[in-house]
Amino acid sequence: MVFPLQYDPLSPEVLEDPYPLYAKLRERQPIFWHEQMQSWVLTRYRDCREVLRNNELFARDGRRVGQEVPEFQQSVQTLDPPTQQPLRSLFVNTLHAQDTESIGNRARRQVARIFERNLDKEQFDWMLEVAAPVSLSITAELMGVEEPELRPYVEVSEALAYRMDVGLRPQAVPPGDEARKKFNAIVDSWFETQDRPGALKAIRAEANRARVPDHYVRNTTAVTFNASFGTLYATAGNVALALLQRPDVLAQFQDESLLAPGVHELIRFDGPAQGTSRFAMRRTVLQNHVIEPGQTVLTLTAAANRDPEQFPSPDQIILDRKPNQHLGFGWGPHACLGQMFGELAIGALVGGLLEAPRPLRLAGEPTRRSTATVRCLAELPVTFR
């Protein structure tokens, strides 16, 4: 008799390395009902991508299945086409119009300064000393807003990350909601006082012309800022750990032609986004399982990104992997708005590691943050000594 596999995203074993379990799930139960999360869980690439692509059958906007979504939660992340389209176009076009080359160059100089400051320390924490300040600086510069104070903002972002796991950790709701209030106050101050060059100034100028409601713009500004910081922060840790454990892979980046595809491969290999959910609009069948209208479907994109049917030798880092249509930035109408800046930031960190005065190496055991939706390190002790 074959017993069903147990999937506990917050167990120490899964937090440390979820990929062996993901492989078993893909093989033995590629779609299954998770009682605690009250959702169907999908693990194979083709199923996950179809759900993310098929906006007519699988909704992101809970209002389409009769749920109430308060105004402060309505953003590009929760709206579906066609309502979403003017808002998404406004942000995508504005973000892509920024001077990415200058932002990337400044990020590399920032990394070099951080490395110089920590060069002779016995050890330092990559997450606090490198990942956090670089991610925050890039995000603030991109958006054209005053950079929040680092440590308080890291605490806010972490509380919001725990809040994403509400189905697994209900106790994270009150601190998460308190963090949201603090962050909303920061965003409100930007709209009241900020007039510096950058995306936000252009977004505000174009919003009326695009006939996008003000609360959509404010909420999407908040979502974009925190998603950008949180994603960059987590990715910076995962990428650094992967490269420090595999110096041969880092050495391959000496070939500059591998930088762009290599960044995508690192995100496919161990990106921060573990999954995202949709609501079934009508009764449908997936893998012989009947999904009823209104039920939640969780696409476990991190499992899909290691699916051998789509990615041969999925547990290896192959910097020039082709094709590499991974789901690390999402897919379809809710794909990541700031994908190009994720590529930019990780490229700057890889470049910084290659240009460092001495090789960086691990100085102790990394520890994982206990969050399921976002795979992130809590501490990564490193040294140049």
mmCIF file of C-alpha atoms in Angstrom:
data_model
loop_
_atom_site.group_PDB
_atom_site.id
_atom_site.type_symbol
_atom_site.label_atom_id
_atom_site.label_comp_id
_atom_site.label_asym_id
_atom_site.label_seq_id
_atom_site.Cartn_x
_atom_site.Cartn_y
_atom_site.Cartn_z
ATOM 1 C CA MET A 1 0.000 0.000 0.000
ATOM 2 C CA VAL A 2 1.312 3.473 -0.937
ATOM 3 C CA PHE A 3 0.558 6.109 1.684
ATOM 4 C CA PRO A 4 0.056 9.722 0.614
ATOM 5 C CA LEU A 5 2.995 12.041 1.147
ATOM 6 C CA GLN A 6 2.703 14.659 3.869
ATOM 7 C CA TYR A 7 3.520 18.210 2.829
ATOM 8 C CA ASP A 8 4.325 20.528 5.737
ATOM 9 C CA PRO A 9 5.917 23.653 4.251
ATOM 10 C CA LEU A 10 7.075 24.843 7.691
ATOM 11 C CA SER A 11 8.800 21.645 8.815
ATOM 12 C CA PRO A 12 12.557 22.082 9.422
ATOM 13 C CA GLU A 13 13.383 19.567 6.695
ATOM 14 C CA VAL A 14 11.310 21.344 4.035
ATOM 15 C CA LEU A 15 12.555 24.791 5.059
ATOM 16 C CA GLU A 16 16.129 23.560 4.756
ATOM 17 C CA ASP A 17 15.691 21.807 1.400
ATOM 18 C CA PRO A 18 12.208 21.320 -0.095
ATOM 19 C CA TYR A 19 13.357 19.926 -3.425
ATOM 20 C CA PRO A 20 13.596 16.192 -2.577
ATOM 21 C CA LEU A 21 9.993 16.297 -1.347
ATOM 22 C CA TYR A 22 8.922 18.302 -4.395
ATOM 23 C CA ALA A 23 10.386 15.561 -6.602
ATOM 24 C CA LYS A 24 8.404 12.878 -4.780
ATOM 25 C CA LEU A 25 5.220 14.943 -4.987
ATOM 26 C CA ARG A 26 5.635 15.474 -8.750
ATOM 27 C CA GLU A 27 6.049 11.754 -9.236
ATOM 28 C CA ARG A 28 3.490 10.317 -6.826
ATOM 29 C CA GLN A 29 0.802 12.970 -6.300
ATOM 30 C CA PRO A 30 1.252 15.861 -8.735
ATOM 31 C CA ILE A 31 -2.045 17.336 -7.572
ATOM 32 C CA PHE A 32 -3.482 16.834 -4.090
ATOM 33 C CA TRP A 33 -5.804 18.469 -1.575
ATOM 34 C CA HIS A 34 -4.090 20.150 1.403
ATOM 35 C CA GLU A 35 -6.496 20.260 4.310
ATOM 36 C CA GLN A 36 -4.757 22.907 6.405
ATOM 37 C CA MET A 37 -4.378 25.342 3.510
ATOM 38 C CA GLN A 38 -7.806 24.389 2.133
ATOM 39 C CA SER A 39 -6.442 24.283 -1.388
ATOM 40 C CA TRP A 40 -5.434 22.036 -4.235
ATOM 41 C CA VAL A 41 -1.648 21.912 -4.657
ATOM 42 C CA LEU A 42 -0.059 21.503 -8.105
ATOM 43 C CA THR A 43 3.576 20.497 -8.547
ATOM 44 C CA ARG A 44 4.149 19.787 -12.264
ATOM 45 C CA TYR A 45 5.309 22.462 -14.647
ATOM 46 C CA ARG A 46 2.664 22.071 -17.326
ATOM 47 C CA ASP A 47 -0.185 22.205 -14.801
ATOM 48 C CA CYS A 48 1.211 25.210 -12.943
ATOM 49 C CA ARG A 49 1.869 27.207 -16.085
ATOM 50 C CA GLU A 50 -1.612 26.493 -17.453
ATOM 51 C CA VAL A 51 -3.271 27.714 -14.263
ATOM 52 C CA LEU A 52 -1.176 30.900 -14.251
ATOM 53 C CA ARG A 53 -1.860 31.472 -17.948
ATOM 54 C CA ASN A 54 -5.589 30.733 -18.017
ATOM 55 C CA ASN A 55 -7.040 33.828 -16.403
ATOM 56 C CA GLU A 56 -10.558 33.034 -17.611
ATOM 57 C CA LEU A 57 -10.687 29.738 -15.713
ATOM 58 C CA PHE A 58 -8.439 30.563 -12.748
ATOM 59 C CA ALA A 59 -8.962 33.960 -11.110
ATOM 60 C CA ARG A 60 -6.629 35.982 -8.938
ATOM 61 C CA ASP A 61 -9.337 38.496 -7.996
ATOM 62 C CA GLY A 62 -11.404 36.907 -5.238
ATOM 63 C CA ARG A 63 -14.363 39.133 -6.092
ATOM 64 C CA ARG A 64 -14.887 37.024 -9.196
ATOM 65 C CA VAL A 65 -15.834 34.085 -6.964
ATOM 66 C CA GLY A 66 -17.930 36.117 -4.537
ATOM 67 C CA GLN A 67 -15.297 37.110 -1.970
ATOM 68 C CA GLU A 68 -14.965 40.582 -0.505
ATOM 69 C CA VAL A 69 -11.662 42.287 -1.232
ATOM 70 C CA PRO A 70 -11.256 45.530 0.754
ATOM 71 C CA GLU A 71 -10.165 48.604 -1.158
ATOM 72 C CA PHE A 72 -6.732 48.751 0.502
ATOM 73 C CA GLN A 73 -5.928 45.300 -0.940
ATOM 74 C CA GLN A 74 -6.935 46.083 -4.524
ATOM 75 C CA SER A 75 -3.777 46.358 -6.618
ATOM 76 C CA VAL A 76 -2.148 45.052 -9.763
ATOM 77 C CA GLN A 77 -1.474 41.881 -7.773
ATOM 78 C CA THR A 78 -5.133 41.156 -7.026
ATOM 79 C CA LEU A 79 -6.930 42.531 -10.088
ATOM 80 C CA ASP A 80 -7.543 40.477 -13.213
ATOM 81 C CA PRO A 81 -7.781 41.578 -16.852
ATOM 82 C CA PRO A 82 -9.376 43.601 -18.281
ATOM 83 C CA THR A 83 -9.598 45.764 -15.118
ATOM 84 C CA GLN A 84 -5.937 45.176 -14.386
ATOM 85 C CA GLN A 85 -4.609 46.110 -17.821
ATOM 86 C CA PRO A 86 -4.417 49.945 -17.646
ATOM 87 C CA LEU A 87 -2.832 49.749 -14.202
ATOM 88 C CA ARG A 88 -0.319 47.105 -15.216
ATOM 89 C CA SER A 89 0.613 48.974 -18.398
ATOM 90 C CA LEU A 90 1.106 52.175 -16.411
ATOM 91 C CA PHE A 91 3.590 50.551 -14.040
ATOM 92 C CA VAL A 92 5.355 48.324 -16.562
ATOM 93 C CA ASN A 93 5.933 51.145 -19.057
ATOM 94 C CA THR A 94 7.135 53.519 -16.353
ATOM 95 C CA LEU A 95 9.484 51.034 -14.712
ATOM 96 C CA HIS A 96 10.987 50.060 -18.053
ATOM 97 C CA ALA A 97 11.626 53.712 -18.854
ATOM 98 C CA GLN A 98 14.032 54.114 -15.922
ATOM 99 C CA ASP A 99 17.799 54.389 -16.419
ATOM 100 C CA THR A 100 18.612 50.778 -15.608
ATOM 101 C CA GLU A 101 22.252 51.019 -16.621
ATOM 102 C CA SER A 102 22.938 53.798 -14.115
ATOM 103 C CA ILE A 103 21.032 51.995 -11.374
ATOM 104 C CA GLY A 104 23.028 48.821 -12.042
ATOM 105 C CA ASN A 105 26.354 50.667 -12.008
ATOM 106 C CA ARG A 106 25.542 52.341 -8.697
ATOM 107 C CA ALA A 107 24.534 48.976 -7.247
ATOM 108 C CA ARG A 108 27.883 47.464 -8.196
ATOM 109 C CA ARG A 109 29.717 50.383 -6.580
ATOM 110 C CA GLN A 110 27.614 49.938 -3.455
ATOM 111 C CA VAL A 111 28.520 46.245 -3.319
ATOM 112 C CA ALA A 112 32.210 47.129 -3.694
ATOM 113 C CA ARG A 113 32.009 49.606 -0.790
ATOM 114 C CA ILE A 114 30.279 47.055 1.426
ATOM 115 C CA PHE A 115 32.915 44.453 0.624
ATOM 116 C CA GLU A 116 35.723 46.910 1.367
ATOM 117 C CA ARG A 117 34.151 47.770 4.719
ATOM 118 C CA ASN A 118 33.906 44.105 5.707
ATOM 119 C CA LEU A 119 37.136 42.866 4.126
ATOM 120 C CA ASP A 120 39.052 42.255 7.362
ATOM 121 C CA LYS A 121 36.192 41.170 9.620
ATOM 122 C CA GLU A 122 36.333 37.682 11.030
ATOM 123 C CA GLN A 123 32.800 37.224 9.708
ATOM 124 C CA PHE A 124 29.703 39.225 8.762
ATOM 125 C CA ASP A 125 26.095 38.469 7.886
ATOM 126 C CA TRP A 126 25.495 38.622 4.138
ATOM 127 C CA MET A 127 21.744 39.122 4.641
ATOM 128 C CA LEU A 128 22.052 42.175 6.877
ATOM 129 C CA GLU A 129 25.224 43.720 5.479
ATOM 130 C CA VAL A 130 24.769 43.051 1.739
ATOM 131 C CA ALA A 131 21.369 41.701 0.694
ATOM 132 C CA ALA A 132 19.272 44.155 2.709
ATOM 133 C CA PRO A 133 20.992 47.491 1.914
ATOM 134 C CA VAL A 134 21.543 46.711 -1.766
ATOM 135 C CA SER A 135 17.949 45.550 -2.251
ATOM 136 C CA LEU A 136 16.558 48.591 -0.447
ATOM 137 C CA SER A 137 18.748 51.088 -2.338
ATOM 138 C CA ILE A 138 17.894 49.649 -5.749
ATOM 139 C CA THR A 139 14.182 49.572 -4.964
ATOM 140 C CA ALA A 140 14.074 53.130 -3.600
ATOM 141 C CA GLU A 141 16.071 54.473 -6.542
ATOM 142 C CA LEU A 142 13.894 52.662 -9.024
ATOM 143 C CA MET A 143 10.708 54.040 -7.488
ATOM 144 C CA GLY A 144 12.164 57.518 -6.969
ATOM 145 C CA VAL A 145 11.383 57.718 -3.246
ATOM 146 C CA GLU A 146 13.297 58.407 -0.077
ATOM 147 C CA GLU A 147 14.971 55.255 1.189
ATOM 148 C CA PRO A 148 13.342 54.016 4.412
ATOM 149 C CA GLU A 149 15.510 53.375 7.466
ATOM 150 C CA LEU A 150 17.039 49.948 6.888
ATOM 151 C CA ARG A 151 16.492 47.893 10.043
ATOM 152 C CA PRO A 152 12.910 49.033 10.743
ATOM 153 C CA TYR A 153 11.961 48.393 7.136
ATOM 154 C CA VAL A 154 13.526 44.907 7.163
ATOM 155 C CA GLU A 155 11.351 44.143 10.201
ATOM 156 C CA VAL A 156 8.233 45.408 8.393
ATOM 157 C CA SER A 157 9.031 43.388 5.277
ATOM 158 C CA GLU A 158 9.666 40.245 7.320
ATOM 159 C CA ALA A 159 6.337 40.600 9.153
ATOM 160 C CA LEU A 160 4.576 40.959 5.797
ATOM 161 C CA ALA A 161 6.339 37.817 4.549
ATOM 162 C CA TYR A 162 5.099 35.864 7.568
ATOM 163 C CA ARG A 163 1.626 37.292 6.913
ATOM 164 C CA MET A 164 1.620 35.565 3.509
ATOM 165 C CA ASP A 165 1.555 32.209 5.313
ATOM 166 C CA VAL A 166 -1.798 32.908 6.963
ATOM 167 C CA GLY A 167 -3.209 29.502 5.986
ATOM 168 C CA LEU A 168 -0.377 27.796 7.860
ATOM 169 C CA ARG A 169 0.249 30.326 10.620
ATOM 170 C CA PRO A 170 -2.882 32.283 11.687
ATOM 171 C CA GLN A 171 -0.964 33.925 14.530
ATOM 172 C CA ALA A 172 1.033 35.908 11.944
ATOM 173 C CA VAL A 173 -2.033 37.993 11.066
ATOM 174 C CA PRO A 174 -1.938 40.655 13.863
ATOM 175 C CA PRO A 175 1.789 41.522 13.515
ATOM 176 C CA GLY A 176 1.439 41.387 9.749
ATOM 177 C CA ASP A 177 -1.485 43.802 9.791
ATOM 178 C CA GLU A 178 0.437 46.128 12.123
ATOM 179 C CA ALA A 179 3.397 46.050 9.731
ATOM 180 C CA ARG A 180 1.049 46.852 6.843
ATOM 181 C CA LYS A 181 -0.168 49.964 8.700
ATOM 182 C CA LYS A 182 3.415 51.130 9.239
ATOM 183 C CA PHE A 183 4.289 50.578 5.617
ATOM 184 C CA ASN A 184 1.115 52.264 4.363
ATOM 185 C CA ALA A 185 2.099 55.329 6.382
ATOM 186 C CA ILE A 186 5.466 55.360 4.596
ATOM 187 C CA VAL A 187 3.750 55.098 1.202
ATOM 188 C CA ASP A 188 1.314 57.889 2.094
ATOM 189 C CA SER A 189 4.256 60.128 2.976
ATOM 190 C CA TRP A 190 5.730 59.498 -0.487
ATOM 191 C CA PHE A 191 2.541 60.671 -2.152
ATOM 192 C CA GLU A 192 2.402 63.752 0.048
ATOM 193 C CA THR A 193 6.013 64.871 -0.173
ATOM 194 C CA GLN A 194 7.988 63.075 -2.871
ATOM 195 C CA ASP A 195 8.756 64.812 -6.145
ATOM 196 C CA ARG A 196 12.139 63.375 -7.005
ATOM 197 C CA PRO A 197 12.958 61.766 -10.366
ATOM 198 C CA GLY A 198 11.912 58.164 -10.744
ATOM 199 C CA ALA A 199 9.013 55.887 -11.460
ATOM 200 C CA LEU A 200 6.587 57.230 -8.861
ATOM 201 C CA LYS A 201 6.692 60.777 -10.211
ATOM 202 C CA ALA A 202 5.991 59.518 -13.735
ATOM 203 C CA ILE A 203 3.280 57.136 -12.526
ATOM 204 C CA ARG A 204 1.458 59.945 -10.718
ATOM 205 C CA ALA A 205 1.701 62.180 -13.781
ATOM 206 C CA GLU A 206 0.270 59.512 -16.089
ATOM 207 C CA ALA A 207 -2.355 57.985 -13.780
ATOM 208 C CA ASN A 208 -5.132 60.484 -14.547
ATOM 209 C CA ARG A 209 -4.517 60.258 -18.264
ATOM 210 C CA ALA A 210 -4.728 56.464 -18.035
ATOM 211 C CA ARG A 211 -7.903 56.795 -15.926
ATOM 212 C CA VAL A 212 -6.510 54.607 -13.169
ATOM 213 C CA PRO A 213 -8.198 55.105 -9.751
ATOM 214 C CA ASP A 214 -5.967 56.654 -7.091
ATOM 215 C CA HIS A 215 -6.268 53.776 -4.616
ATOM 216 C CA TYR A 216 -5.098 51.329 -7.300
ATOM 217 C CA VAL A 217 -1.998 53.465 -7.842
ATOM 218 C CA ARG A 218 -1.201 53.814 -4.129
ATOM 219 C CA ASN A 219 -1.766 50.138 -3.389
ATOM 220 C CA THR A 220 0.274 49.022 -6.386
ATOM 221 C CA THR A 221 3.092 51.374 -5.390
ATOM 222 C CA ALA A 222 3.185 49.693 -1.990
ATOM 223 C CA VAL A 223 2.970 46.201 -3.484
ATOM 224 C CA THR A 224 5.670 46.940 -6.055
ATOM 225 C CA PHE A 225 8.068 48.416 -3.505
ATOM 226 C CA ASN A 226 7.714 45.652 -0.941
ATOM 227 C CA ALA A 227 7.657 42.862 -3.530
ATOM 228 C CA SER A 228 10.775 44.291 -5.162
ATOM 229 C CA PHE A 229 12.655 44.569 -1.889
ATOM 230 C CA GLY A 230 11.469 41.230 -0.518
ATOM 231 C CA THR A 231 12.196 39.334 -3.722
ATOM 232 C CA LEU A 232 15.634 40.884 -4.207
ATOM 233 C CA TYR A 233 16.537 40.349 -0.548
ATOM 234 C CA ALA A 234 15.572 36.674 -0.564
ATOM 235 C CA THR A 235 17.080 36.016 -4.002
ATOM 236 C CA ALA A 236 20.366 37.652 -3.003
ATOM 237 C CA GLY A 237 20.696 35.225 -0.132
ATOM 238 C CA ASN A 238 19.727 32.112 -2.083
ATOM 239 C CA VAL A 239 22.024 33.018 -4.977
ATOM 240 C CA ALA A 240 24.989 33.821 -2.747
ATOM 241 C CA LEU A 241 24.635 30.535 -0.878
ATOM 242 C CA ALA A 242 24.371 28.543 -4.115
ATOM 243 C CA LEU A 243 27.514 30.191 -5.523
ATOM 244 C CA LEU A 244 29.540 29.919 -2.309
ATOM 245 C CA GLN A 245 28.737 26.211 -2.201
ATOM 246 C CA ARG A 246 29.694 25.893 -5.889
ATOM 247 C CA PRO A 247 32.752 28.087 -6.613
ATOM 248 C CA ASP A 248 33.099 26.395 -9.999
ATOM 249 C CA VAL A 249 29.739 27.878 -11.043
ATOM 250 C CA LEU A 250 30.787 31.349 -9.885
ATOM 251 C CA ALA A 251 33.995 31.007 -11.933
ATOM 252 C CA GLN A 252 31.917 30.318 -15.055
ATOM 253 C CA PHE A 253 30.501 33.840 -14.789
ATOM 254 C CA GLN A 254 33.900 35.148 -15.899
ATOM 255 C CA ASP A 255 32.352 34.591 -19.324
ATOM 256 C CA GLU A 256 30.173 37.718 -19.480
ATOM 257 C CA SER A 257 27.872 36.139 -22.065
ATOM 258 C CA LEU A 258 26.636 33.811 -19.298
ATOM 259 C CA LEU A 259 25.515 36.596 -16.938
ATOM 260 C CA ALA A 260 21.994 37.153 -18.275
ATOM 261 C CA PRO A 261 21.025 33.490 -18.797
ATOM 262 C CA GLY A 262 22.927 32.530 -15.658
ATOM 263 C CA VAL A 263 20.886 34.850 -13.453
ATOM 264 C CA HIS A 264 17.699 33.230 -14.752
ATOM 265 C CA GLU A 265 19.139 29.785 -14.087
ATOM 266 C CA LEU A 266 19.989 30.689 -10.494
ATOM 267 C CA ILE A 267 16.434 31.925 -9.961
ATOM 268 C CA ARG A 268 15.028 28.746 -11.493
ATOM 269 C CA PHE A 269 17.310 26.656 -9.315
ATOM 270 C CA ASP A 270 16.434 28.224 -5.951
ATOM 271 C CA GLY A 271 14.253 31.295 -6.305
ATOM 272 C CA PRO A 272 12.357 32.822 -3.386
ATOM 273 C CA ALA A 273 8.791 32.388 -4.679
ATOM 274 C CA GLN A 274 7.555 28.946 -3.683
ATOM 275 C CA GLY A 275 4.006 29.265 -4.972
ATOM 276 C CA THR A 276 1.015 31.438 -5.754
ATOM 277 C CA SER A 277 -2.707 30.752 -5.713
ATOM 278 C CA ARG A 278 -5.753 31.176 -7.929
ATOM 279 C CA PHE A 279 -9.506 30.516 -7.606
ATOM 280 C CA ALA A 280 -11.346 28.124 -9.888
ATOM 281 C CA MET A 281 -14.077 29.967 -11.786
ATOM 282 C CA ARG A 282 -16.018 26.857 -12.716
ATOM 283 C CA ARG A 283 -15.940 23.118 -12.225
ATOM 284 C CA THR A 284 -12.896 21.641 -13.932
ATOM 285 C CA VAL A 285 -10.798 18.488 -13.924
ATOM 286 C CA LEU A 286 -7.018 18.375 -13.479
ATOM 287 C CA GLN A 287 -5.082 15.113 -13.331
ATOM 288 C CA ASN A 288 -8.388 13.250 -12.784
ATOM 289 C CA HIS A 289 -9.210 15.453 -9.773
ATOM 290 C CA VAL A 290 -12.425 17.484 -9.782
ATOM 291 C CA ILE A 291 -11.931 21.099 -8.736
ATOM 292 C CA GLU A 292 -15.118 22.869 -7.728
ATOM 293 C CA PRO A 293 -15.948 26.541 -8.401
ATOM 294 C CA GLY A 294 -14.410 28.861 -5.821
ATOM 295 C CA GLN A 295 -11.822 26.377 -4.596
ATOM 296 C CA THR A 296 -8.241 27.576 -4.245
ATOM 297 C CA VAL A 297 -5.524 26.155 -6.481
ATOM 298 C CA LEU A 298 -1.932 26.616 -5.289
ATOM 299 C CA THR A 299 0.672 26.417 -8.039
ATOM 300 C CA LEU A 300 3.867 25.246 -6.359
ATOM 301 C CA THR A 301 6.107 27.031 -8.836
ATOM 302 C CA ALA A 302 9.354 26.095 -7.061
ATOM 303 C CA ALA A 303 8.468 22.438 -7.619
ATOM 304 C CA ALA A 304 7.550 23.164 -11.239
ATOM 305 C CA ASN A 305 10.961 24.780 -11.766
ATOM 306 C CA ARG A 306 12.636 21.438 -11.008
ATOM 307 C CA ASP A 307 10.309 19.363 -13.224
ATOM 308 C CA PRO A 308 12.572 17.114 -15.340
ATOM 309 C CA GLU A 309 9.980 17.002 -18.119
ATOM 310 C CA GLN A 310 10.637 20.707 -18.690
ATOM 311 C CA PHE A 311 14.189 21.087 -17.356
ATOM 312 C CA PRO A 312 16.612 18.199 -18.038
ATOM 313 C CA SER A 313 19.002 17.621 -15.109
ATOM 314 C CA PRO A 314 16.882 20.002 -13.009
ATOM 315 C CA ASP A 315 19.028 19.725 -9.866
ATOM 316 C CA GLN A 316 22.093 21.026 -11.677
ATOM 317 C CA ILE A 317 22.924 24.687 -12.324
ATOM 318 C CA ILE A 318 23.443 25.018 -16.073
ATOM 319 C CA LEU A 319 24.123 28.692 -16.740
ATOM 320 C CA ASP A 320 23.422 28.535 -20.471
ATOM 321 C CA ARG A 321 20.295 26.383 -20.107
ATOM 322 C CA LYS A 322 18.044 26.688 -23.174
ATOM 323 C CA PRO A 323 15.135 26.909 -23.165
ATOM 324 C CA ASN A 324 14.626 28.176 -19.637
ATOM 325 C CA GLN A 325 11.017 29.299 -19.339
ATOM 326 C CA HIS A 326 10.996 29.026 -15.558
ATOM 327 C CA LEU A 327 8.194 30.302 -13.338
ATOM 328 C CA GLY A 328 10.433 32.141 -10.881
ATOM 329 C CA PHE A 329 8.956 35.481 -11.974
ATOM 330 C CA GLY A 330 5.457 34.076 -12.363
ATOM 331 C CA TRP A 331 3.653 33.706 -15.669
ATOM 332 C CA GLY A 332 0.755 35.281 -17.509
ATOM 333 C CA PRO A 333 -1.069 38.475 -16.529
ATOM 334 C CA HIS A 334 0.409 38.503 -13.021
ATOM 335 C CA ALA A 335 4.046 37.961 -13.951
ATOM 336 C CA CYS A 336 6.477 40.057 -11.929
ATOM 337 C CA LEU A 337 6.417 43.756 -12.839
ATOM 338 C CA GLY A 338 10.058 44.276 -11.939
ATOM 339 C CA GLN A 339 11.662 41.239 -13.524
ATOM 340 C CA MET A 340 14.300 43.307 -15.276
ATOM 341 C CA PHE A 341 15.350 44.863 -11.981
ATOM 342 C CA GLY A 342 15.633 41.465 -10.367
ATOM 343 C CA GLU A 343 18.018 40.516 -13.147
ATOM 344 C CA LEU A 344 19.863 43.807 -12.650
ATOM 345 C CA ALA A 345 20.331 43.400 -8.905
ATOM 346 C CA ILE A 346 21.457 39.788 -9.009
ATOM 347 C CA GLY A 347 23.816 40.605 -11.866
ATOM 348 C CA ALA A 348 25.345 43.356 -9.712
ATOM 349 C CA LEU A 349 25.876 40.939 -6.830
ATOM 350 C CA VAL A 350 27.452 38.292 -9.059
ATOM 351 C CA GLY A 351 29.704 40.958 -10.561
ATOM 352 C CA GLY A 352 30.648 42.120 -7.095
ATOM 353 C CA LEU A 353 31.639 38.597 -6.055
ATOM 354 C CA LEU A 354 33.827 38.244 -9.151
ATOM 355 C CA GLU A 355 35.516 41.610 -8.557
ATOM 356 C CA ALA A 356 36.004 41.200 -4.796
ATOM 357 C CA PRO A 357 39.612 41.700 -3.550
ATOM 358 C CA ARG A 358 39.558 38.226 -2.019
ATOM 359 C CA PRO A 359 37.238 35.234 -2.484
ATOM 360 C CA LEU A 360 34.201 35.253 -0.234
ATOM 361 C CA ARG A 361 33.503 32.027 1.646
ATOM 362 C CA LEU A 362 31.099 30.636 4.205
ATOM 363 C CA ALA A 363 31.999 31.331 7.838
ATOM 364 C CA GLY A 364 29.343 29.220 9.525
ATOM 365 C CA GLU A 365 26.048 27.423 9.051
ATOM 366 C CA PRO A 366 23.334 29.404 7.240
ATOM 367 C CA THR A 367 19.909 29.513 8.884
ATOM 368 C CA ARG A 368 16.558 29.672 7.087
ATOM 369 C CA ARG A 369 13.711 32.027 7.876
ATOM 370 C CA SER A 370 10.572 30.133 8.828
ATOM 371 C CA THR A 371 8.419 31.332 5.926
ATOM 372 C CA ALA A 372 6.750 29.053 3.395
ATOM 373 C CA THR A 373 5.581 31.376 0.615
ATOM 374 C CA VAL A 374 8.965 33.114 0.373
ATOM 375 C CA ARG A 375 12.081 30.943 0.664
ATOM 376 C CA CYS A 376 14.631 33.143 2.392
ATOM 377 C CA LEU A 377 17.693 32.919 4.590
ATOM 378 C CA ALA A 378 17.635 34.457 8.053
ATOM 379 C CA GLU A 379 21.428 34.587 8.388
ATOM 380 C CA LEU A 380 24.313 33.807 6.054
ATOM 381 C CA PRO A 381 27.673 34.159 7.865
ATOM 382 C CA VAL A 382 30.504 34.853 5.422
ATOM 383 C CA THR A 383 34.093 36.088 5.466
ATOM 384 C CA PHE A 384 36.892 37.307 3.196
ATOM 385 C CA ARG A 385 39.560 36.061 5.621
#
